[in-house]
Coordinates of C-alpha atoms in Angstrom, one line a residue:
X920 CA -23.5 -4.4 -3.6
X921 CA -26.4 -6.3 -5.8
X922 CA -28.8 -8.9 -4.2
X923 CA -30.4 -8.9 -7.0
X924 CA -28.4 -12.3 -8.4
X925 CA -28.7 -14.0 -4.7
X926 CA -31.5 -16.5 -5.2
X927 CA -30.0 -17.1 -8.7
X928 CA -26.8 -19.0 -7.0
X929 CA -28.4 -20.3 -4.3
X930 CA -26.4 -17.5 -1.9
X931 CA -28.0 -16.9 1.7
X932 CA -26.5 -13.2 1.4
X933 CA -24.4 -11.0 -0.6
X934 CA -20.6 -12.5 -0.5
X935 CA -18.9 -9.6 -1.2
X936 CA -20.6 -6.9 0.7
X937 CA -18.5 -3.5 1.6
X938 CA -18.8 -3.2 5.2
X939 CA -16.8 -5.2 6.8
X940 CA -18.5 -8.3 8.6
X941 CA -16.0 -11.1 10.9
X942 CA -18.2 -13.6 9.8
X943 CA -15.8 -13.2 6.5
X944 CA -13.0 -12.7 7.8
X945 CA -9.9 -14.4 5.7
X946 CA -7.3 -15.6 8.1
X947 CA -4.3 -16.4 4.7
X948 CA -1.6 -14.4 3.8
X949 CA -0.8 -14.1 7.7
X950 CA -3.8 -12.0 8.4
X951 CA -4.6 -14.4 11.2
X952 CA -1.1 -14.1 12.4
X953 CA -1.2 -10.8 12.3
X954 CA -4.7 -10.4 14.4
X955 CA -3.6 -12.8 16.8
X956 CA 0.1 -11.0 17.6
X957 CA -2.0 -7.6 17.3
X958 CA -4.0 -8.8 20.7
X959 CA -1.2 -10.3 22.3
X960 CA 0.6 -6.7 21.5
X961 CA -2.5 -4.8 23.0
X962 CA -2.6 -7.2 25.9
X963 CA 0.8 -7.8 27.2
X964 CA 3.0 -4.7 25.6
X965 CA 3.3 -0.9 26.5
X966 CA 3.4 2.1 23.7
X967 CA 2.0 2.9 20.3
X968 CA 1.1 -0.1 17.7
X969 CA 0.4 1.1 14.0
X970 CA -1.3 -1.4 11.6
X971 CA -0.5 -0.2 8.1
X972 CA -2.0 -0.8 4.5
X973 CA -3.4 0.4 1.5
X974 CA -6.8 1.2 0.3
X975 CA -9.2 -1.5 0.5
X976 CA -6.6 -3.6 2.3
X977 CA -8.9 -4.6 5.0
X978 CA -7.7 -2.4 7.7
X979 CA -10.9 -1.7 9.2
X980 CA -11.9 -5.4 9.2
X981 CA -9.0 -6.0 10.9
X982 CA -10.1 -3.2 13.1
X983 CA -13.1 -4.9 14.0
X984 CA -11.6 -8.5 14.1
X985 CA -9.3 -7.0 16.5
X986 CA -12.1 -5.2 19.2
X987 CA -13.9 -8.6 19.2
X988 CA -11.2 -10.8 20.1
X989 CA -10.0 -9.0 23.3
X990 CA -12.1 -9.9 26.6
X991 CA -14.2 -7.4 27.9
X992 CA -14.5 -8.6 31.0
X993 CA -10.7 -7.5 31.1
X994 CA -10.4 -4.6 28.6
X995 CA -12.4 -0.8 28.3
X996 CA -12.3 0.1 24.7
X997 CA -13.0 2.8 22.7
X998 CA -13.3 3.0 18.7
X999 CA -12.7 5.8 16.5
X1000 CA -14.0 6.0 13.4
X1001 CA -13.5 9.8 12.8
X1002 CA -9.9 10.4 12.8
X1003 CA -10.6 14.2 11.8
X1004 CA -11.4 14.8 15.7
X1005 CA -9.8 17.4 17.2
X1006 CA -7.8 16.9 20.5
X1007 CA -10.9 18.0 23.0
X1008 CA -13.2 15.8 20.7
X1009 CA -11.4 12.8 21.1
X1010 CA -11.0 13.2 25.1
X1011 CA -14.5 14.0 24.9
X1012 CA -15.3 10.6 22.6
X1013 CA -13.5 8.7 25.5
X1014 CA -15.4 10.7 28.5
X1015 CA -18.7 9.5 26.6
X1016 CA -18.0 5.6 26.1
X1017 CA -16.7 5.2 29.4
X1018 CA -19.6 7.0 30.9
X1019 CA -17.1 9.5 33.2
X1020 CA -18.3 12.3 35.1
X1021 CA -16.2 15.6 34.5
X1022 CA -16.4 17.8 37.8
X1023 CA -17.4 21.4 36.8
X1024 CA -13.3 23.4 35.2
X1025 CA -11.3 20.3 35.5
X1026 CA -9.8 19.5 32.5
X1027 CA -10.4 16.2 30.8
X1028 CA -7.7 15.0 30.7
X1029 CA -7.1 15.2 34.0
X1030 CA -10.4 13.0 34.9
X1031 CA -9.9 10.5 32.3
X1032 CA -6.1 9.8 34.2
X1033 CA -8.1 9.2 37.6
X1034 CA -10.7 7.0 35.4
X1035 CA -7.9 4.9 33.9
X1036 CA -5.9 4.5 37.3
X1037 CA -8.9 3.2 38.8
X1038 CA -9.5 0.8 36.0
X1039 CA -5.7 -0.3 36.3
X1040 CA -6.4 -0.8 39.9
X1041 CA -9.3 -3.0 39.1
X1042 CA -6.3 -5.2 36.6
X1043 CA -8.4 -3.8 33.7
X1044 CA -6.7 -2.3 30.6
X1045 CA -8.0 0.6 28.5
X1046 CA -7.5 0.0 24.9
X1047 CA -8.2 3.2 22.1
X1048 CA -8.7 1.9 18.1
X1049 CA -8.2 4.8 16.1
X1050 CA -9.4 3.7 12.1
X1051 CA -8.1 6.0 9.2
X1052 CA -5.4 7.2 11.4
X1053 CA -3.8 9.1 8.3
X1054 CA -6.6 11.6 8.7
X1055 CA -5.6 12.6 12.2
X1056 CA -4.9 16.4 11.9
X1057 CA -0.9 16.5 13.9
X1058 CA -2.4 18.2 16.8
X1059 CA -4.8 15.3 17.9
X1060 CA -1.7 13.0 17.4
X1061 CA 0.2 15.1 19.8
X1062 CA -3.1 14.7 22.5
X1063 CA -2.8 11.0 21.7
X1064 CA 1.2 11.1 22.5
X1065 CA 0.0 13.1 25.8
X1066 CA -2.4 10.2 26.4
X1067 CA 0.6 7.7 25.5
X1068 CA 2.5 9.2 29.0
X1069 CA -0.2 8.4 31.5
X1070 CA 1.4 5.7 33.3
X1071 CA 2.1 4.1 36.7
X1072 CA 5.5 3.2 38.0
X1073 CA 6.2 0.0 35.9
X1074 CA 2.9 0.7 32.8
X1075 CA 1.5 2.5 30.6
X1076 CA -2.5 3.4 31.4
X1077 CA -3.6 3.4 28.0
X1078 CA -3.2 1.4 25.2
X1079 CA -3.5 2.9 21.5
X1080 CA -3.6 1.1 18.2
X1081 CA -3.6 3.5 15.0
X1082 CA -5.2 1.9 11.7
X1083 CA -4.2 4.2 8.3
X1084 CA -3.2 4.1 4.9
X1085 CA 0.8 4.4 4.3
X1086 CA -0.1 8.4 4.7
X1087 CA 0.1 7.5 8.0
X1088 CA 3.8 7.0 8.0
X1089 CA 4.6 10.1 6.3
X1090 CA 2.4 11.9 8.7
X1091 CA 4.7 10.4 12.1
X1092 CA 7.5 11.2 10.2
X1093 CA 7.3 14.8 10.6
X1094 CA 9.9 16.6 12.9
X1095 CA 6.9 17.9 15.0
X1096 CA 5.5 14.1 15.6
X1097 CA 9.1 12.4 16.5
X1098 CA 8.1 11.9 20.1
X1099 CA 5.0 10.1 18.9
X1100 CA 7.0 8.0 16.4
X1101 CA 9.2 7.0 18.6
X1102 CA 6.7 5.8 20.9
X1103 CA 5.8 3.2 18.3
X1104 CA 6.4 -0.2 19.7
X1105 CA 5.0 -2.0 16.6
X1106 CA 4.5 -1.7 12.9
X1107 CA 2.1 -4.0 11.1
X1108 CA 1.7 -4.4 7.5
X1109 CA -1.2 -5.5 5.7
X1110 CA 0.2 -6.3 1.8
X1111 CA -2.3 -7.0 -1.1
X1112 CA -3.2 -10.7 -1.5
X1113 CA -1.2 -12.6 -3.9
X1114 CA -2.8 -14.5 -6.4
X1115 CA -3.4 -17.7 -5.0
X1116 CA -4.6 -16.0 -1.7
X1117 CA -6.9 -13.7 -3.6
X1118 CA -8.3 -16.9 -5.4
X1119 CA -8.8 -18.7 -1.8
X1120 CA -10.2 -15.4 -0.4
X1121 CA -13.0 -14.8 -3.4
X1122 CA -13.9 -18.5 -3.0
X1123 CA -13.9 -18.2 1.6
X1124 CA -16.4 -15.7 0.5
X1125 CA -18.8 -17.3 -1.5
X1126 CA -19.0 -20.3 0.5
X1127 CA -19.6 -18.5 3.9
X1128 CA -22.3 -16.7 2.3
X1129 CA -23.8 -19.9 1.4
X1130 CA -22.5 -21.4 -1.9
X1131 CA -22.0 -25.1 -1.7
X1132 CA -21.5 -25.8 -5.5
X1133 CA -17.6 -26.6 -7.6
X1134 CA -16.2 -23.5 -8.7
X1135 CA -18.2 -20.7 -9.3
X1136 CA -15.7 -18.8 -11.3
X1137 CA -13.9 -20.5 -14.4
X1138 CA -10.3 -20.6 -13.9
X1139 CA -9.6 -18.3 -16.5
X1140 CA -12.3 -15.9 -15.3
X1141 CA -10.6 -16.1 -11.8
X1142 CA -7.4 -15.3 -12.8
X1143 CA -8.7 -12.2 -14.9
X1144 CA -10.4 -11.5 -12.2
X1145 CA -7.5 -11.3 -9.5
X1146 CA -5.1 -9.7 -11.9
X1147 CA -7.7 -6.7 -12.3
X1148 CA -8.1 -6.3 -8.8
X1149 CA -4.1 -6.1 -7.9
X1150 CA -5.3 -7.8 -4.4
X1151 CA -6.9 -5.5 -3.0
X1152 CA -9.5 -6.4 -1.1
X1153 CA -11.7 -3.5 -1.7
X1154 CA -11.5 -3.8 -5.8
X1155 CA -11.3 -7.4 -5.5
X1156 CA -14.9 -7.2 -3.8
X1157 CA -16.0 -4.9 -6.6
X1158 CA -14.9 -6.9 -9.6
X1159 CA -16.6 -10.0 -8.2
X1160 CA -19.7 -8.2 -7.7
X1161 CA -20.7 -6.5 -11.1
X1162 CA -19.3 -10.3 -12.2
X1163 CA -21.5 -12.5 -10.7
X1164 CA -24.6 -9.5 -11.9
X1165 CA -23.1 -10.0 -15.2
X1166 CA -23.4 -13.5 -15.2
X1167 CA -26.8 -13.2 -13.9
X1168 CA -28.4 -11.1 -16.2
X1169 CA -27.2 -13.3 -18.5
X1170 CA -28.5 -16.6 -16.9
X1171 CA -25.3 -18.4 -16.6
X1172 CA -24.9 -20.4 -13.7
X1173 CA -20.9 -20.0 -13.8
X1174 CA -18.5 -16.8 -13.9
X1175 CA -16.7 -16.5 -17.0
X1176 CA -14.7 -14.1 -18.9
X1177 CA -16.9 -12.8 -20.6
X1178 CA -18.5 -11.8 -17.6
X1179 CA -15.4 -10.8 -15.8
X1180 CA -14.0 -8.2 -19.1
X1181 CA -17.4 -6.5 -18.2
X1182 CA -17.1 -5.9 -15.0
X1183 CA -13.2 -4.6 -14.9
X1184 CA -14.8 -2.2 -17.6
X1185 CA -17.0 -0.9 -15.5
X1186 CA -15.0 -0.7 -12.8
X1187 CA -12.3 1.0 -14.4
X1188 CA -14.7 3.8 -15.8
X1189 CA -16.4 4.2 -12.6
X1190 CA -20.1 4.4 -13.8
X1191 CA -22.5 2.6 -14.4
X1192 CA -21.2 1.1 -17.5
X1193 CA -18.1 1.8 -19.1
X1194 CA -16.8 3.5 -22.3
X1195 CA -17.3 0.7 -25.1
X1196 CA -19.6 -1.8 -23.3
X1197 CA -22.0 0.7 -22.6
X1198 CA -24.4 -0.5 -25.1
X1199 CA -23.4 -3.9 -24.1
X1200 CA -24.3 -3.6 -20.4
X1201 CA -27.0 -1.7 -19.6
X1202 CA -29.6 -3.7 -21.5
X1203 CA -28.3 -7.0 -19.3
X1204 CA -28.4 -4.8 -16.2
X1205 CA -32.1 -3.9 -17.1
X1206 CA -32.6 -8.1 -17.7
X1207 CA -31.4 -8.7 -14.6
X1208 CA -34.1 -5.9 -12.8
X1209 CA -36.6 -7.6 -15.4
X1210 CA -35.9 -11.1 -14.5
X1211 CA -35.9 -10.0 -10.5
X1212 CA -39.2 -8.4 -11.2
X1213 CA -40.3 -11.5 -12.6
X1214 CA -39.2 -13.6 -10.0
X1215 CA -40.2 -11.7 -7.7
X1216 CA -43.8 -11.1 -9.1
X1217 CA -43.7 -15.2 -9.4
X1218 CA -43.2 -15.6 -5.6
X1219 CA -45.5 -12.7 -4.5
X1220 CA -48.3 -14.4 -6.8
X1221 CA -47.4 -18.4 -5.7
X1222 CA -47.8 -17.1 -2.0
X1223 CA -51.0 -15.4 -2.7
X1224 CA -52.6 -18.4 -4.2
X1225 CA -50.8 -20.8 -1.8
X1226 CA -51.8 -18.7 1.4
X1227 CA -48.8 -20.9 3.4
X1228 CA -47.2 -19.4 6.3
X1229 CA -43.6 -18.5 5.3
X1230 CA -41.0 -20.5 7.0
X1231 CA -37.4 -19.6 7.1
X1232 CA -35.0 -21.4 5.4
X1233 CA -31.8 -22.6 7.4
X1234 CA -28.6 -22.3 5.7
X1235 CA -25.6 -24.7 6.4
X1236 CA -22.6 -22.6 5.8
X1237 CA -19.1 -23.9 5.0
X1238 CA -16.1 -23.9 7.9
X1239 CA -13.5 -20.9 7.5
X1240 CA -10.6 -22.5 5.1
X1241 CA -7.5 -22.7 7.4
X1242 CA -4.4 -20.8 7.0
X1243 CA -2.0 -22.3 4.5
X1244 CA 1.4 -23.6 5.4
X1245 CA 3.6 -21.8 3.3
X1246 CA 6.4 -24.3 1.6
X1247 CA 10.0 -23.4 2.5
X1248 CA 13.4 -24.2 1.1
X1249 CA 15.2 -26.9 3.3
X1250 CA 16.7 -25.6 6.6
X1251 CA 20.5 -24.0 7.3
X1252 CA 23.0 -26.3 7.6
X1253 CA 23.3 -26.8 11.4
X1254 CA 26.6 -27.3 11.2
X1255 CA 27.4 -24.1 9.9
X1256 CA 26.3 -22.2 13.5
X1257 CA 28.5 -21.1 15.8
X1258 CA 28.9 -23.0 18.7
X1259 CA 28.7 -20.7 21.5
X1260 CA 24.8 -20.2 20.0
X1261 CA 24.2 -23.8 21.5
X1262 CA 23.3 -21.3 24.9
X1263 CA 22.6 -18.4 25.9
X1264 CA 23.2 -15.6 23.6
X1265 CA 25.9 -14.6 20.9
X1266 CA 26.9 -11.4 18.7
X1267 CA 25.2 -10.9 15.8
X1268 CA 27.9 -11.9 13.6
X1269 CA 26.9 -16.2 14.5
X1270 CA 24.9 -17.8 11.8
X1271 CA 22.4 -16.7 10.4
X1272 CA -16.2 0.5 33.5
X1273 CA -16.3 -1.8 30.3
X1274 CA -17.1 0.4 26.9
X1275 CA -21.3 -0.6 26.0
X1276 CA -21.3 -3.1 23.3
X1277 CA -21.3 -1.4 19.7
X1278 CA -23.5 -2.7 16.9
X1279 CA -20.8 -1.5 14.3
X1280 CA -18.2 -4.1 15.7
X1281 CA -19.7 -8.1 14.9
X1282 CA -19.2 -10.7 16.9
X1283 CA -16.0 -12.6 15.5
X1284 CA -15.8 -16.0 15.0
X1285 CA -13.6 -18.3 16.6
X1286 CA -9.4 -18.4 15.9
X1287 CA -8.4 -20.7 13.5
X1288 CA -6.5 -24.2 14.7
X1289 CA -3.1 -22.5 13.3
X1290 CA -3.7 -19.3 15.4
X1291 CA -4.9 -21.3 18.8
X1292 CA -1.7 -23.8 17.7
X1293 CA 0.4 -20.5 17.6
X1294 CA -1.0 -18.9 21.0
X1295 CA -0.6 -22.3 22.8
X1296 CA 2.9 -22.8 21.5
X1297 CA 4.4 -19.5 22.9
X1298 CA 1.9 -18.9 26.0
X1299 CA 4.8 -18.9 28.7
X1300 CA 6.9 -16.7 26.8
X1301 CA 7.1 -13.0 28.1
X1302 CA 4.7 -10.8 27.4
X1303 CA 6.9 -8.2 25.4
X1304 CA 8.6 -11.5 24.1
X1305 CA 5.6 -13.5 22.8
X1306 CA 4.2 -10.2 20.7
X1307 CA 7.5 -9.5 19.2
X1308 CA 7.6 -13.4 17.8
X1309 CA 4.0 -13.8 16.7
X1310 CA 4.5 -10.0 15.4
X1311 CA 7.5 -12.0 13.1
X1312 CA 5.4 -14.8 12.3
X1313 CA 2.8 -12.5 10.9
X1314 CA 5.2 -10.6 9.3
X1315 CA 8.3 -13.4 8.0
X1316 CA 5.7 -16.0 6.8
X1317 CA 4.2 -13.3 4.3
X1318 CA 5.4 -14.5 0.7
X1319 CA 4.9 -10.2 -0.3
X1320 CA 7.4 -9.0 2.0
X1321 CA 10.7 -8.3 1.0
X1322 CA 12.8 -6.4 3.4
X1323 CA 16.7 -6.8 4.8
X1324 CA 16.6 -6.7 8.6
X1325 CA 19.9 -6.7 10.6
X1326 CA 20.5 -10.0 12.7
X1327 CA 21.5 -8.5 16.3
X1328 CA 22.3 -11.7 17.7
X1329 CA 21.6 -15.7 18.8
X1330 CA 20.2 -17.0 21.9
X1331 CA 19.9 -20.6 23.1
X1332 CA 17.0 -19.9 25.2
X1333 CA 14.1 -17.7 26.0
X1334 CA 16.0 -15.9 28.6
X1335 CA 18.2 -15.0 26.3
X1336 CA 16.4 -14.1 23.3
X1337 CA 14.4 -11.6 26.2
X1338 CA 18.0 -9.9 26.5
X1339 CA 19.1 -9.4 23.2
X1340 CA 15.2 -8.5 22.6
X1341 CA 15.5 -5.1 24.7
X1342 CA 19.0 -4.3 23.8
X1343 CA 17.8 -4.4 19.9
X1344 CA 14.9 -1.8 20.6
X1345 CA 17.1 1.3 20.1
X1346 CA 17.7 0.1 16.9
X1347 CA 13.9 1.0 16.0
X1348 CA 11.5 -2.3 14.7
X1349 CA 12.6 -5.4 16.3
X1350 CA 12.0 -9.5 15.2
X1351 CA 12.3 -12.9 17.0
X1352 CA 12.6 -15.7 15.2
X1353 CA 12.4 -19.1 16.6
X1354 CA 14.7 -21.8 14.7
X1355 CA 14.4 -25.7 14.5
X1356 CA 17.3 -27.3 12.8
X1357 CA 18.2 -30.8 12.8
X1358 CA 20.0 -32.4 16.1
X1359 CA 23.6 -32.4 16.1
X1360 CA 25.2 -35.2 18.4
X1361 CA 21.9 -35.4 20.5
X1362 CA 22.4 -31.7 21.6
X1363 CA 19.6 -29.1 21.6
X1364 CA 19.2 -27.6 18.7
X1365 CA 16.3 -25.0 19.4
X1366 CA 17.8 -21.0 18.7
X1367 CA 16.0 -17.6 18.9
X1368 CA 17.3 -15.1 16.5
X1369 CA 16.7 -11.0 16.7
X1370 CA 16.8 -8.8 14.1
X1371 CA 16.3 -5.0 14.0
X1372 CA 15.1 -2.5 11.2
X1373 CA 13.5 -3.3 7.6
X1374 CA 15.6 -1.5 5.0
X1375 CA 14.9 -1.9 1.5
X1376 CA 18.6 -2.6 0.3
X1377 CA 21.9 -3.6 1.6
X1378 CA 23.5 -0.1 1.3
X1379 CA 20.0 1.2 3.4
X1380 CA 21.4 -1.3 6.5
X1381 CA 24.8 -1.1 6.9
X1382 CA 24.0 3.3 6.8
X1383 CA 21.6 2.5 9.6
X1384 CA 24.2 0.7 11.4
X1385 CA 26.7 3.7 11.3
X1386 CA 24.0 5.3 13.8
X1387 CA 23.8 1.7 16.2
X1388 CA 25.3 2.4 19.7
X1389 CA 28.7 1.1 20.7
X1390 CA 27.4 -1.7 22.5
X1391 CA 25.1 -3.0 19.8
X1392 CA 28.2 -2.6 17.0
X1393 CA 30.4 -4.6 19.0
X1394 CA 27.5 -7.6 18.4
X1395 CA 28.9 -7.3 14.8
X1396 CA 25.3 -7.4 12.8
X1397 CA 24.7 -8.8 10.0
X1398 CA 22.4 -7.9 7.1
X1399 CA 20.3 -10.9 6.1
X1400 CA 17.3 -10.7 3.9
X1401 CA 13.9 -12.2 4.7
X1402 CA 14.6 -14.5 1.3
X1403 CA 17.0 -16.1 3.1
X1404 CA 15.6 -16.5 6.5
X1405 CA 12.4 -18.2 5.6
X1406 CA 14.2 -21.2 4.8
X1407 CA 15.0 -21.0 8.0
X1408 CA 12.8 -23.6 10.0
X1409 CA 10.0 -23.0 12.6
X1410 CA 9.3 -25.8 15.3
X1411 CA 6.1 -27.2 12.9
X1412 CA 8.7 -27.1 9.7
X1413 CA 11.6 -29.6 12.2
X1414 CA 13.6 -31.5 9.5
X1415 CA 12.9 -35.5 10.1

């Protein structure tokens, strides 16, 4: 990434920098949600989690987001950044961070158990991040299923998270790896921003890294911009970049499209300037070194005669934008639920020693007010229960998704929602929704709703429900889509 254009936009650092940094760290298009039931999960829930995404999604910033939230004073982690270990090398990584001793022919897997029953003695909980997950040759995933059994009577001793592209899922879904897949507890994914989160992210950016002017892009430029990128972080970073250099070189003190049109042509020829700008850009990229020369020549030469002792400039930085409330349709007709929903629950067929500190991982900054209002909300739920309804939250409030899920059944209260919860976990990837309608003769009107699966069409759920147990077909499911269910409401969306 350039610096070169930093002093020219009054920018304390590079906004749009390629390693991932939690001072930047967008919390919109339920990335916050999702970090925030991702710790809960790691925290309070047994078995495999898998956080899924593209390239340049911001997996590994979520990653790293995730490794700074947990407590250390409570959690042993490890992080893997090479997935192409073999199965000794990642017991060896873990033997290194935590600092065991390996007695002389006993194998190493055998001292890291005694390591992590000691640590679960102590009430501590080892945690392994595993980034580029996809990468994993099968035989280290069949060391980390191995890993996956060390347990005690009632949990598991280790907890793993895989990060990896969608290559991931093909890889589990091998015949080899079924005993791993099936040890999946939960699936995140992380979706492309849409275009008005992409516009939010680009300008989160520039104002953490110190911009503190209107709009930096013209609207047109911006839109260009986001359209090139197809949300994706990574290329969304990259575009923005050569832009901003563009615009630079240039001396414009705003982004426009001009300046955009030569930086997605660049990008898309993947040198340093691109088939049919080439004689357009490489005399402004020379400008720009000219003009940084210059300045820089200017300062060197100012100081000299000045002789002042540098002092360093303070930088007020913007507050992280919040999370956007996503607009929803108006709520379900109460009157339409079944009554025995009011309690209890109903069939389906109702309504609708701690790892050293690593200077690769930053220090991340605090949870925004909608994740803290989101923790403090569901607190007293269950552990396995509170991770499987932020896990929805992350997931249903996401504008990209687009799934059918089956709708198990209805509880009334926690208690029951719990049941129904467990019952629905043969039926693969499980979803709690909580529901706020509007009161109905004074009576409560609070209802908890699990779904299982995510099946791209109608004909892909009702196949999968041919497979369901008897028990869990005599709850009558229905197919719903997620379309539909976001108009149902959550306790901050209660109609007046």
């Amino acid at each position: 990434m350039s610096s070169l254009y930093l002093d020219h936009f009054r920018l304390s650092e590079a906004p749009f920098g390629i390693t991932p940094n939690g001072k930047f760290f967008f919390e919109g298009q339920a990335r916050g949600a999702i970090l925030e039931a991702l710790r809960h999960a790691v925290l309070d829930d047994d078995g495999i989690i898998t956080v899924v995404g593209e390239v340049g999604s911001g997996k590994t910033m979520l990653c790293r987001m995730l490794a700074g939230r947990l407590p250390r004073d409570e959690v042993d982690l490890v992080y893997l950044a090479n997935p192409s270990f073999g199965p000794r090398e990642i017991l060896q990584s873990m033997v290194a961070d935590w600092g065991l001793t390996v007695p002389e022919g006993q194998p190493l897997v055998l001292s890291i158990q005694a390591a992590l029953l000691e640590r679960h003695a102590q009430g501590r909980r080892a945690v392994v991040l595993i980034d580029e997950a996809q990468a994993m040759p099968p035989e280290s995933l069949e060391e980390v299923k191995l890993l996956s059994n060390l347990e005690t009577a009632q949990h598991k001793l280790l907890q793993i998270v895989l990060f990896g592209q969608p290559e991931l899922d093909e890889l589990l879904a091998q015949p080899r790896l079924r005993q791993v897949r099936d040890r999946v507890v939960h699936r995140f994914d992380l979706q492309p921003l849409n275009a008005p989160d992409a516009a939010a992210y680009i300008d989160h950016r520039l104002r953490r890294a110190g911009w503190q002017g209107g709009a930096l892009f013209e609207p047109k430029a911006l839109r260009q911009l986001v359209d090139a990128s197809g949300g994706r972080i990574r290329a969304i970073h990259l575009l923005a970049d050569k832009a901003l250099l563009a615009a630079f070189a240039q001396g414009a003190r705003q982004i426009g499209r001009a300046h955009v049109q030569r930086a997605v042509a660049e990008f898309k020829a993947g040198v340093p300037a691109a088939q049919g700008s080439r004689r357009g850009l490489r005399p402004l990229l020379w400008l720009a070194l000219g003009l940084a020369c210059l300045g820089a020549g200017g300062a060197v030469g100012y100081g000299l005669g000045q002789r002042a002792v540098p002092v360093q400039a303070a930088t007020t930085l913007a507050a992280p934008l919040p999370v956007a409330v996503l607009p929803v349709e108006p709520a379900a007709d109460p009157a339409s639920r079944p009554a025995e929903a009011a309690s209890g629950d109903s069939g389906g067929s109702g309504a609708v020693a701690a790892a050293p500190e690593s200077p690769e991982i930053p220090a991340a900054p605090p949870p925004s007010e909608t994740a803290v209002a989101l923790a403090e909300r569901y607190a007293r739920l269950p552990g396995p229960l509170r991770a499987a309804v932020l896990h929805t939250r992350g997931v249903f409030d996401d504008p990209a998704q687009d799934f059918r899920v089956l709708q198990i059944g209805l509880a009334g209260d926690a208690a029951g929602a719990q049941r129904l919860l467990e019952q629905a976990r043969e039926a693969g990837e499980v979803w709690v929704q909580d529901r706020q309608y509007a009161p109905v003769a004074g009576k409560s009107t609070g209802l908890w709703a699990v779904y299982a699966g995510r099946y791209a069409s109608r004909e892909q759920a009702v196949e999968a429900l041919q497979h369901f147990s008897a028990p869990m077909k005599a709850r009558r499911p229905l197919v719903r889509t997620l379309s539909r269910l976001r108009t149902e409401s959550y306790p901050e969306r209660a109609p007046l």
